[in-house]
mmCIF file of C-alpha atoms and ligand atoms in Angstrom:
data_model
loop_
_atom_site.group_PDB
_atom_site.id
_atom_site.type_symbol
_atom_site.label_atom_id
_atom_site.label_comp_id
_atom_site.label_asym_id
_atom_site.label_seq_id
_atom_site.Cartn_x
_atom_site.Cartn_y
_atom_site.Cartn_z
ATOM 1 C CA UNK A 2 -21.585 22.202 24.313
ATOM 2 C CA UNK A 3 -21.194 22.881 27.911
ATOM 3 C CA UNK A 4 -18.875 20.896 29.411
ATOM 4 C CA UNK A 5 -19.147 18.393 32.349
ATOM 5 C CA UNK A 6 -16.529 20.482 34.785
ATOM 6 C CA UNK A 7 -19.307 23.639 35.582
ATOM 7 C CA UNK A 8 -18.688 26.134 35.421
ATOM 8 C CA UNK A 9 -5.947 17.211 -5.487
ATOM 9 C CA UNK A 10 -9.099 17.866 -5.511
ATOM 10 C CA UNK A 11 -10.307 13.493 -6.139
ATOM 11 C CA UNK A 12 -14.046 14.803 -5.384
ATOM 12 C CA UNK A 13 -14.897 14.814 -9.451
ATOM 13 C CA UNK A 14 -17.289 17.475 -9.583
ATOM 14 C CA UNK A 15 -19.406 16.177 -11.735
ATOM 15 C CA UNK A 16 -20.268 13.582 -9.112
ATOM 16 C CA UNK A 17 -21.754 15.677 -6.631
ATOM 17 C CA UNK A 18 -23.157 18.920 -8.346
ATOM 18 C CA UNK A 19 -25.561 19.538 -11.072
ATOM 19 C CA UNK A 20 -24.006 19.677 -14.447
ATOM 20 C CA UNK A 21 -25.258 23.667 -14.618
ATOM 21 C CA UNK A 22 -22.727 24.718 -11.462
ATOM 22 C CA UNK A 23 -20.618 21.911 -12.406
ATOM 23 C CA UNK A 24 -20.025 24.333 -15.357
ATOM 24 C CA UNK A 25 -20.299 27.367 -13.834
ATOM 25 C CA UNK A 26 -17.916 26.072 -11.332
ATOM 26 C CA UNK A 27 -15.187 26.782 -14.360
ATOM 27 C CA UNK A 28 -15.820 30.115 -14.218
ATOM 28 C CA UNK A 29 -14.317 31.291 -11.384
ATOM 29 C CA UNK A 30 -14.411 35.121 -10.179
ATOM 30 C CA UNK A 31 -11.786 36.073 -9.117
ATOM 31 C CA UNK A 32 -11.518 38.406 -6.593
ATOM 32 C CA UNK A 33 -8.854 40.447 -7.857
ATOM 33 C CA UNK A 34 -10.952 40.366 -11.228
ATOM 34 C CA UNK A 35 -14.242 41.328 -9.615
ATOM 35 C CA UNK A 36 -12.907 44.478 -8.051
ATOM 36 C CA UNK A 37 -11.548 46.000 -11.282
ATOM 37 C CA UNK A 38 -8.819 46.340 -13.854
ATOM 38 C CA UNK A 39 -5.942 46.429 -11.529
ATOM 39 C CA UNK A 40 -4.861 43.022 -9.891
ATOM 40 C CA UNK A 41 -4.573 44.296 -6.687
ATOM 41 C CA UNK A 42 -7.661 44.119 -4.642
ATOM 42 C CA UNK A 43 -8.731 47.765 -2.995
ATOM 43 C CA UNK A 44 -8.339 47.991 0.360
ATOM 44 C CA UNK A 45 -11.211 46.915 2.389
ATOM 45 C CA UNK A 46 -13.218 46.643 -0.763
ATOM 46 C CA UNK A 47 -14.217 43.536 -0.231
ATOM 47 C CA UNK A 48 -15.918 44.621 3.252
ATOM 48 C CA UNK A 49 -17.245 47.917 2.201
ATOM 49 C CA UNK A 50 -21.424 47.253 2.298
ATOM 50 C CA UNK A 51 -21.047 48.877 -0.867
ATOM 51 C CA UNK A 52 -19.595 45.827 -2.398
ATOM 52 C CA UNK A 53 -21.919 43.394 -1.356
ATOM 53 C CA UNK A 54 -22.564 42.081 -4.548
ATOM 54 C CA UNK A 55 -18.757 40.503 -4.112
ATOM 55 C CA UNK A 56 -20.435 37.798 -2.044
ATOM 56 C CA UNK A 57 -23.171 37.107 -4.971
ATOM 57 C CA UNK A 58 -23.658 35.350 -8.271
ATOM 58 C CA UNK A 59 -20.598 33.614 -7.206
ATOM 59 C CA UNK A 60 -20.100 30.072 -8.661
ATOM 60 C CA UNK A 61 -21.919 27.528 -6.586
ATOM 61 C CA UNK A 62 -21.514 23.584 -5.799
ATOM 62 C CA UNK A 63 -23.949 21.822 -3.103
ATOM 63 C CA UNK A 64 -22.307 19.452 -1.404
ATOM 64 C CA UNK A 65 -25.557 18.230 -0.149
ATOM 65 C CA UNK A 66 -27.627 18.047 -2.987
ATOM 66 C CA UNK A 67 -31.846 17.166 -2.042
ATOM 67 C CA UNK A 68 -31.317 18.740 1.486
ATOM 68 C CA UNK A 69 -33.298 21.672 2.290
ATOM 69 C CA UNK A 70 -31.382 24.790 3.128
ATOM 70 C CA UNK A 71 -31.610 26.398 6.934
ATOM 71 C CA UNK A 72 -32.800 29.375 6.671
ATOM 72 C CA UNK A 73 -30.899 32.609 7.485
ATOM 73 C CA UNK A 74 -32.615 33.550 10.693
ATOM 74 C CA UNK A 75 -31.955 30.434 12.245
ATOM 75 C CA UNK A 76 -28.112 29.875 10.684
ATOM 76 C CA UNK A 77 -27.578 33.651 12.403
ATOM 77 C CA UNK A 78 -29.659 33.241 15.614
ATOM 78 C CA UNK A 79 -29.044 29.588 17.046
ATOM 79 C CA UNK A 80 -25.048 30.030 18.010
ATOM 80 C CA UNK A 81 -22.167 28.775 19.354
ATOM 81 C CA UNK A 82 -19.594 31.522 19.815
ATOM 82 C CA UNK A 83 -18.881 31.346 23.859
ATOM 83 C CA UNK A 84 -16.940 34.797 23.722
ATOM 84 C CA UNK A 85 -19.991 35.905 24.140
ATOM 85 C CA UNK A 86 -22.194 34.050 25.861
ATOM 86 C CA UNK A 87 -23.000 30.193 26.632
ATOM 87 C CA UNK A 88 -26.604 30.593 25.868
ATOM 88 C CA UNK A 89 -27.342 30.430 22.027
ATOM 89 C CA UNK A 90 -29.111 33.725 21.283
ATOM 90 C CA UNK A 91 -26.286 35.509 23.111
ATOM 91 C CA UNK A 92 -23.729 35.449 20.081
ATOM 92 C CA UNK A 93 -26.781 37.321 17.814
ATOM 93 C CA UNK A 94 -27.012 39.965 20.986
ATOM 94 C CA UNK A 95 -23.503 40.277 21.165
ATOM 95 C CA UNK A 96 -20.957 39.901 18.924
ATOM 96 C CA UNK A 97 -21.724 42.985 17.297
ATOM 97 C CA UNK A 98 -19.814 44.540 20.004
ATOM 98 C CA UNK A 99 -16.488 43.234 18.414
ATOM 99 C CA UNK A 100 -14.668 45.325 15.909
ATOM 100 C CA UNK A 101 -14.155 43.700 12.798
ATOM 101 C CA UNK A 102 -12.808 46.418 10.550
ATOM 102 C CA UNK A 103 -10.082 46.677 10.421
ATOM 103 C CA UNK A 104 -8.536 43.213 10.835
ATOM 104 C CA UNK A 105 -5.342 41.544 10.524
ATOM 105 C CA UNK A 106 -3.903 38.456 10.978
ATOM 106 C CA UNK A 107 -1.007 37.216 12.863
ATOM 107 C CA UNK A 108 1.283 34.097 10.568
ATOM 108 C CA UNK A 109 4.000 32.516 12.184
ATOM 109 C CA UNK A 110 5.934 29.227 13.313
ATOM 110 C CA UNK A 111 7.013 27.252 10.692
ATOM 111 C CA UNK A 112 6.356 29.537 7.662
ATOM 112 C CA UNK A 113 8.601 31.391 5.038
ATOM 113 C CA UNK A 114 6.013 34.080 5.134
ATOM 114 C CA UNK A 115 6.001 35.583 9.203
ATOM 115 C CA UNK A 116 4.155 38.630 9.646
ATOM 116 C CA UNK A 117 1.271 40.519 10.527
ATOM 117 C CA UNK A 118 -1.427 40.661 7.753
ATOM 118 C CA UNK A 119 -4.157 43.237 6.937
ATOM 119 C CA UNK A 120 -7.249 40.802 6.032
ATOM 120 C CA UNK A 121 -7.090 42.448 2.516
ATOM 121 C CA UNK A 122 -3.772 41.355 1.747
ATOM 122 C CA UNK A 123 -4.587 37.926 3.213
ATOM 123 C CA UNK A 124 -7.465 37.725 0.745
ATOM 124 C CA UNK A 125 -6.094 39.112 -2.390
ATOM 125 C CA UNK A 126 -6.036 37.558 -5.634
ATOM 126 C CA UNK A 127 -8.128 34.869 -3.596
ATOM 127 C CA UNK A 128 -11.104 33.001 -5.907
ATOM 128 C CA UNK A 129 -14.417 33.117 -3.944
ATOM 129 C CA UNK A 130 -16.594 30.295 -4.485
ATOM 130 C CA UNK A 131 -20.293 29.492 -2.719
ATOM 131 C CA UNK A 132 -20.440 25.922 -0.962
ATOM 132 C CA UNK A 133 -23.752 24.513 0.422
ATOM 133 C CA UNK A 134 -22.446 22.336 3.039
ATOM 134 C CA UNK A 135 -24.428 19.921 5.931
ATOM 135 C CA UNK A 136 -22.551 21.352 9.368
ATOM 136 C CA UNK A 137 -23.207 19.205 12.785
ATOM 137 C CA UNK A 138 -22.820 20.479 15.769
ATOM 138 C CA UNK A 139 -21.536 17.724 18.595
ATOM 139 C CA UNK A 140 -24.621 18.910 20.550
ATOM 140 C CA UNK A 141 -26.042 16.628 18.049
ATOM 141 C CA UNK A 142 -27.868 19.414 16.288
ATOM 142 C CA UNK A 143 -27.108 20.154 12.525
ATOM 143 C CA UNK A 144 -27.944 22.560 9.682
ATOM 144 C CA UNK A 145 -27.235 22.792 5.809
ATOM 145 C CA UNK A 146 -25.761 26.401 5.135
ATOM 146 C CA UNK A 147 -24.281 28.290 1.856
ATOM 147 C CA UNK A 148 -20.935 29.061 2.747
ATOM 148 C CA UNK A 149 -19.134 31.930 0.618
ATOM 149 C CA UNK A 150 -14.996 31.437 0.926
ATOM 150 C CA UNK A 151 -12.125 29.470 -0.219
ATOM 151 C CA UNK A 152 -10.368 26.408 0.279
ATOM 152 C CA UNK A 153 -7.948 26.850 3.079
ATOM 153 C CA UNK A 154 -5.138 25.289 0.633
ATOM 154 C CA UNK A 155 -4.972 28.197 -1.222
ATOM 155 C CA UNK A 156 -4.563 30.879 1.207
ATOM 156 C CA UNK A 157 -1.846 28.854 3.568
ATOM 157 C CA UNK A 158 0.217 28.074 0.136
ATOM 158 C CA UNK A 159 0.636 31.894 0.252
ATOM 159 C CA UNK A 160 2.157 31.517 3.399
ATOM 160 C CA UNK A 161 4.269 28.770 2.714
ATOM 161 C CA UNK A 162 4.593 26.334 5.055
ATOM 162 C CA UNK A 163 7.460 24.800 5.702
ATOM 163 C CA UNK A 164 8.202 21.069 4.820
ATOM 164 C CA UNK A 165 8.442 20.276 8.355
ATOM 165 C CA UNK A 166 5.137 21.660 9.458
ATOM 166 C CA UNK A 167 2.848 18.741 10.006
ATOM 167 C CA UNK A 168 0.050 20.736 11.631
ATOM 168 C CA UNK A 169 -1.733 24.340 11.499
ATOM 169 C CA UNK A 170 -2.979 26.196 14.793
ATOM 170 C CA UNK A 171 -5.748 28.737 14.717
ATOM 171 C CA UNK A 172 -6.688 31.464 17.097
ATOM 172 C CA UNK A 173 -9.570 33.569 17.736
ATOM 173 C CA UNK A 174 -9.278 37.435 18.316
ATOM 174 C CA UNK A 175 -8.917 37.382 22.200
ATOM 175 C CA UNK A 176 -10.310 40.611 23.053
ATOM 176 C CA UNK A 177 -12.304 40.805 26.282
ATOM 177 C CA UNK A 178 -13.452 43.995 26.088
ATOM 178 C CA UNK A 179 -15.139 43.342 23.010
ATOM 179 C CA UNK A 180 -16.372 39.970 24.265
ATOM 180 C CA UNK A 181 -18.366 39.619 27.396
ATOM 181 C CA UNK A 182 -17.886 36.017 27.515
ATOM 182 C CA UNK A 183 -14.124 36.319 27.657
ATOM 183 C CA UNK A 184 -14.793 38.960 30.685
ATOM 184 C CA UNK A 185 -16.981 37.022 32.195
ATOM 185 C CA UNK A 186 -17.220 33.374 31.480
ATOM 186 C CA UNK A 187 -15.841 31.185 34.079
ATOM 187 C CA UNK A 188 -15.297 27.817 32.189
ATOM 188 C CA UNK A 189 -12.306 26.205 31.856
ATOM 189 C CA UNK A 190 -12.280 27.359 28.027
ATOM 190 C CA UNK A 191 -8.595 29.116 27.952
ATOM 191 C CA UNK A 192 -8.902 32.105 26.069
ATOM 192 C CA UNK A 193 -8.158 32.426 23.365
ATOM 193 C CA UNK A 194 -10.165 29.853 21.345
ATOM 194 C CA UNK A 195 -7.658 27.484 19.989
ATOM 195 C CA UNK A 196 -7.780 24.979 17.001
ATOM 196 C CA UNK A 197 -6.294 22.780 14.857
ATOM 197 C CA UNK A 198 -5.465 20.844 11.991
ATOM 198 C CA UNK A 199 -3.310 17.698 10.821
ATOM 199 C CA UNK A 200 -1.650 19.493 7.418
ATOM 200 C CA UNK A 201 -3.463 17.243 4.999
ATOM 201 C CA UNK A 202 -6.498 18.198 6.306
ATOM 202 C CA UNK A 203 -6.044 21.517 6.259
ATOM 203 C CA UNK A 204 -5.371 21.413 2.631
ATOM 204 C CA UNK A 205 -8.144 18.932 2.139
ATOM 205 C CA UNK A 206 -10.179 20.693 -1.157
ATOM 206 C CA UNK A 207 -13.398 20.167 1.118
ATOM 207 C CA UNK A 208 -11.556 22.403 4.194
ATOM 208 C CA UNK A 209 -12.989 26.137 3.794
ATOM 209 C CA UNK A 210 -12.086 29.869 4.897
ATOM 210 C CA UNK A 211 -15.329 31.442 5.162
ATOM 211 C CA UNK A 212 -15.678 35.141 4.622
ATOM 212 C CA UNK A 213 -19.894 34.824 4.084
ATOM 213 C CA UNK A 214 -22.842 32.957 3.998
ATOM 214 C CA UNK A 215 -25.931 33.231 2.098
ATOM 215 C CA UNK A 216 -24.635 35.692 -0.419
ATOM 216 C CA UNK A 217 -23.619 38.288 2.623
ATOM 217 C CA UNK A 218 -20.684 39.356 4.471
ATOM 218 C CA UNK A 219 -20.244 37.154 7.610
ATOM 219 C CA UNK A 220 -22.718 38.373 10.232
ATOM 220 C CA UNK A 221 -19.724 38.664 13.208
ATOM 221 C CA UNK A 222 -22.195 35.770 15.476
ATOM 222 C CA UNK A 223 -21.125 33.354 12.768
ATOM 223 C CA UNK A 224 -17.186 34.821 12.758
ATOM 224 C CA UNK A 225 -16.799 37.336 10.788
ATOM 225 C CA UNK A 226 -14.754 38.476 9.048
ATOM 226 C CA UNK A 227 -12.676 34.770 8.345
ATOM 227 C CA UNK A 228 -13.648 31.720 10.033
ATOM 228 C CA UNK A 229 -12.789 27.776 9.503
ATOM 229 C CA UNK A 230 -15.119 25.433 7.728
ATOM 230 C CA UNK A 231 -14.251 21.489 7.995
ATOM 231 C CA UNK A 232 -17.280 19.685 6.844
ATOM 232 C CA UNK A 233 -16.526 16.469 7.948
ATOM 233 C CA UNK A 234 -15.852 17.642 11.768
ATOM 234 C CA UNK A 235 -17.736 18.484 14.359
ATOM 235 C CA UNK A 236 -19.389 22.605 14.488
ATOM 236 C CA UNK A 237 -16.685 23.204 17.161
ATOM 237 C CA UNK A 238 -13.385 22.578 14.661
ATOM 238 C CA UNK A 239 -14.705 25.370 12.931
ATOM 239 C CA UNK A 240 -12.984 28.364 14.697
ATOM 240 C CA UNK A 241 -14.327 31.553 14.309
ATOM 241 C CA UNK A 242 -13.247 35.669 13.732
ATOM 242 C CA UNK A 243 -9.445 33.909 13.380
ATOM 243 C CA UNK A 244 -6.258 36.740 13.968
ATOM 244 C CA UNK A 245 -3.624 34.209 14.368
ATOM 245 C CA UNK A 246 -2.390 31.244 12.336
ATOM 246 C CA UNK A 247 0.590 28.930 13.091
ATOM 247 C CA UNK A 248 2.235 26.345 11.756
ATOM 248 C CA UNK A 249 3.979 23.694 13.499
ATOM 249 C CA UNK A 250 5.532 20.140 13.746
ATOM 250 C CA UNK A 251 3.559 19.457 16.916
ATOM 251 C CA UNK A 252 0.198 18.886 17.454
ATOM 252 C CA UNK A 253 -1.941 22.009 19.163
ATOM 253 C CA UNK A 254 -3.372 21.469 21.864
ATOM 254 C CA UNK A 255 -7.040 23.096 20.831
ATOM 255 C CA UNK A 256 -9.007 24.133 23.632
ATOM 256 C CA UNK A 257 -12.148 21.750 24.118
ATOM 257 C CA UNK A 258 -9.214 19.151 24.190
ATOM 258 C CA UNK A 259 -8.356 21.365 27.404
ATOM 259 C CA UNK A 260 -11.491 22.042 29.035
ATOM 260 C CA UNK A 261 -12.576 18.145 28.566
ATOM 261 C CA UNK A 262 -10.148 15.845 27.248
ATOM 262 C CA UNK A 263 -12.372 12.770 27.698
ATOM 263 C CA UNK A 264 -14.875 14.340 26.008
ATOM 264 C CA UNK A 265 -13.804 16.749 22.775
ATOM 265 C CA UNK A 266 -10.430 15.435 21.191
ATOM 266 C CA UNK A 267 -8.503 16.698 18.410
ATOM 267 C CA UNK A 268 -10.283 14.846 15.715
ATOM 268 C CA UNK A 269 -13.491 15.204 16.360
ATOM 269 C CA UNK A 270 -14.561 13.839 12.943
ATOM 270 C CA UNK A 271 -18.571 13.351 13.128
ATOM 271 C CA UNK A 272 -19.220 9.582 13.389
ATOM 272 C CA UNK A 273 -22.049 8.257 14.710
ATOM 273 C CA UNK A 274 -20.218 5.477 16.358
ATOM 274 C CA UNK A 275 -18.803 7.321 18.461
ATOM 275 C CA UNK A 276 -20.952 8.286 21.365
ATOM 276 C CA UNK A 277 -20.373 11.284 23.346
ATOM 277 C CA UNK A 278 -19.707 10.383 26.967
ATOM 278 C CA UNK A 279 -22.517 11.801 27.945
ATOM 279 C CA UNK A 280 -25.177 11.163 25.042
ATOM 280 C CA UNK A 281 -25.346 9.441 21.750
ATOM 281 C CA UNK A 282 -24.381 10.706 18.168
ATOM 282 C CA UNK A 283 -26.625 8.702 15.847
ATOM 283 C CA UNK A 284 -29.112 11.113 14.794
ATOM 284 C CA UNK A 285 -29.344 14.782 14.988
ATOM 285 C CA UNK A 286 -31.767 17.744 14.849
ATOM 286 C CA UNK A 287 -31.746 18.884 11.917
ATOM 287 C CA UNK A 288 -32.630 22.508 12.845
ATOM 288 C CA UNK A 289 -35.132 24.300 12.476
ATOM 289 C CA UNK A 290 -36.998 22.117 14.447
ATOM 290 C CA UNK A 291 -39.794 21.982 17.182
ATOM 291 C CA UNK A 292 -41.344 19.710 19.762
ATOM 292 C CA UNK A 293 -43.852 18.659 17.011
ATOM 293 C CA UNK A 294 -41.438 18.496 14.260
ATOM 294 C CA UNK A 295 -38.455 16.921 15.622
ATOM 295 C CA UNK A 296 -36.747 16.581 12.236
ATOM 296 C CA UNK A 297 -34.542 13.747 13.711
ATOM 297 C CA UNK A 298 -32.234 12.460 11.219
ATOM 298 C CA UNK A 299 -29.389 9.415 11.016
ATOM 299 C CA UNK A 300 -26.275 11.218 11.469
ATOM 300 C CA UNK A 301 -23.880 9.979 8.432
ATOM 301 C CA UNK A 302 -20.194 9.011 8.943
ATOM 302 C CA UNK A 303 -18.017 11.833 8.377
ATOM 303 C CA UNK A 304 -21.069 14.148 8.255
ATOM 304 C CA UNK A 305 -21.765 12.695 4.848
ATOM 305 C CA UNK A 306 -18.227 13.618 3.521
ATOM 306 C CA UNK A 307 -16.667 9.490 3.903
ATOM 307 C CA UNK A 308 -16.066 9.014 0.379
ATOM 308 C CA UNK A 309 -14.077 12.216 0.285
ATOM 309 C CA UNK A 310 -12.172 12.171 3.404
ATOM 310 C CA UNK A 311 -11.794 8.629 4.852
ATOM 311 C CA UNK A 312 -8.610 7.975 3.299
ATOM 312 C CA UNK A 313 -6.951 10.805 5.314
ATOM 313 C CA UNK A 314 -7.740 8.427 8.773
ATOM 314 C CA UNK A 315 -6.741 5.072 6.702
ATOM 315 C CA UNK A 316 -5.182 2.801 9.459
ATOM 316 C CA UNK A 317 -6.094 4.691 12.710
ATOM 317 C CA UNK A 318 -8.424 3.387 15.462
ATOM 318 C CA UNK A 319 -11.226 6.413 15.423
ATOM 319 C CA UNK A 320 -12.852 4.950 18.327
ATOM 320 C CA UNK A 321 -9.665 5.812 20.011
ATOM 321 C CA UNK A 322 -8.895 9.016 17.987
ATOM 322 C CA UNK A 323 -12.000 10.885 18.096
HETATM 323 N N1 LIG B 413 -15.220 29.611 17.539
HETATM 324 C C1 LIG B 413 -14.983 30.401 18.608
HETATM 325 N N2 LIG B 413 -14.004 31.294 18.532
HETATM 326 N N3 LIG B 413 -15.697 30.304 19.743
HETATM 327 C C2 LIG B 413 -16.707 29.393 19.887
HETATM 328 O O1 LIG B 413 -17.332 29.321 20.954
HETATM 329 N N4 LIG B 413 -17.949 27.559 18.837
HETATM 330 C C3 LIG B 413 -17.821 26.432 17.919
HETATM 331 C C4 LIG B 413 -17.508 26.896 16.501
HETATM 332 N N5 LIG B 413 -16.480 27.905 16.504
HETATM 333 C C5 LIG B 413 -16.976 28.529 18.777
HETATM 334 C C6 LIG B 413 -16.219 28.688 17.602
HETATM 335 C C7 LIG B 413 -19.004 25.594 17.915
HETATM 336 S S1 LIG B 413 -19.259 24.631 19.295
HETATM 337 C C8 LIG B 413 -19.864 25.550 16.853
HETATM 338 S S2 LIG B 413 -21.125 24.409 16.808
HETATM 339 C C9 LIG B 413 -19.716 26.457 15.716
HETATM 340 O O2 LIG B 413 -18.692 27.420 15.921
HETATM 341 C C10 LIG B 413 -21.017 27.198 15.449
HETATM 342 O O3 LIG B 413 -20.937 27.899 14.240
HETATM 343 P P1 LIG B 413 -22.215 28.699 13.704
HETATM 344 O O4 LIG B 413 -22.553 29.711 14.724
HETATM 345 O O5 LIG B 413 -21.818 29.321 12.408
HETATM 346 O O6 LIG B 413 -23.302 27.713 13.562
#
């Protein structure tokens, strides 16, 4: 999305899943469980290759149930991850170059819980789940993609926010010399990648923390080793590789709100209403696609998500909050 300046869970289940994973969906692995007797999950077991099969035969719901599944190659090739690169095969080329392992992550503001978290910790005792959700891009092109995580709610109730914090900030790891973009991009994207979310969408059951995709570890293009997932938002909401999280009573100011305020704001729910300034968001590609298969599709308010999320925008103006 280059810019213009260059340079309680009310979703029943059994509504929107087959009755099989509805069922399944009961059976939740713990992670904790999965990794042995004790309740403590080995360090970095999670991440070792060897324990790959922590990201499979996990309990599954689609969330877009009749739509065909991108596959891999293009979910892990066709990117948007600008610390790398504007161009969308860079983040594949790239992003290998950042360290994941280890990995902490930084919790602060309004929190009872401060402090400066090794991922494992972060993720113990955490249930992971698989969600098939649609994702669109505002470039107005979209995919459907298994999604291996969480919902956020449960990992910032370990952190406990405090009554007074009305919104959660995320950050990206800001390391440029990991990240060629960050060396040498010269957009008015102020490093590091910033995001955000109102506190009751954050712990929205549909919101995710991502870990995998497609039964796999995170590939680090797509953010490994913890990214954001908000289904209902535009691809950009969806932070990626995340070391910092803070909680406040003001509203973040993310950074595609900086680089074009008139363009990206802090919403961004998908709504084909809304136009882009600079082109329409009606349809979408839904990728893969080609010049002789366009694979244009209507673009659905809130991505498809309304009946689950309008109520969280009841009374606002979205033309005006976008
Ligand atoms: N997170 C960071 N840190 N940097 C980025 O450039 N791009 C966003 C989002 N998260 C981005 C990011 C955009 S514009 C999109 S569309 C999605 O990541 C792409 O996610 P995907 O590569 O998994 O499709």
């Amino acid at each position: 999305m280059l810019i213009k300046i260059r340079s309680s869970l009310d979703i029943a289940s059994s509504e929107i899943t087959s009755e099989s994973a509805y069922l399944n969906r009961r059976k939740f692995l713990s992670l904790s469980a999965a990794a042995g007797a004790t309740s403590l999950l080995p360090s970095s077991s999670l991440f070792a290759s060897a324990d790959a099969s922590a990201f499979q035969n996990l309990p599954s719901v689609n969330y877009a149930p009749g739509e065909k599944i991108t596959p891999y190659e293009t979910a892990s090739t066709y990117n948007n991850f600008y610390e790398f690169g504007t161009g969308k095969s860079d983040p594949a080329k790239y992003a290998h170059e950042m360290t994941t392992k280890p990995w902490s992550v930084v919790v602060n503001g309004l929190t009872d819980k401060p402090g400066t978290y090794n991922l494992e910790d972060v993720l113990k005792g955490l249930e992971l789940e698989e969600r098939v959700y649609r994702f669109r891009c505002v470039e107005a092109w979209s995919m459907v993609i298994p999604w291996v995580g969480f919902s956020l709610s449960a990992l910032l109730n370990k952190f406990q926010p405090s009554p007074s914090a009305k919104y959660v900030r995320f950050e990206t790891l800001n390391r440029p010399e990991e990240m060629r973009g960050v060396r040498s991009f010269t957009s008015s994207i102020d490093w590091p990648y910033v995001e955000g979310l109102r506190m009751d969408e954050a712990m929205h059951p549909l919101t995710m923390m991502v870990v995998g995709m497609y039964g796999k570890e995170l590939p680090n293009q797509n953010g490994a080793p913890l990214r954001l997932i908000v289904p209902w938002k535009y691809g950009f909401k969806s932070i990626k590789s995340i070391a910092r999280i803070s909680f406040s009573e003001t509203r973040p100011r993310t950074s595609w709100e900086k680089a074009g305020p008139s363009e990206y704001g802090f919403y961004s729910n998908v709504n084909p209403n809304v136009d882009h300034p600079r082109w329409s968001q009606k349809t979408e590609r839904r990728l893969p696609n080609s010049l002789f298969s366009p694979n244009r599709i209507d673009t659905l308010m809130f991505n498809g998500y309304e009946e689950q999320v309008a109520s969280l925008y009841a009374g606002m103006d979205l033309k005006k909050n976008y």
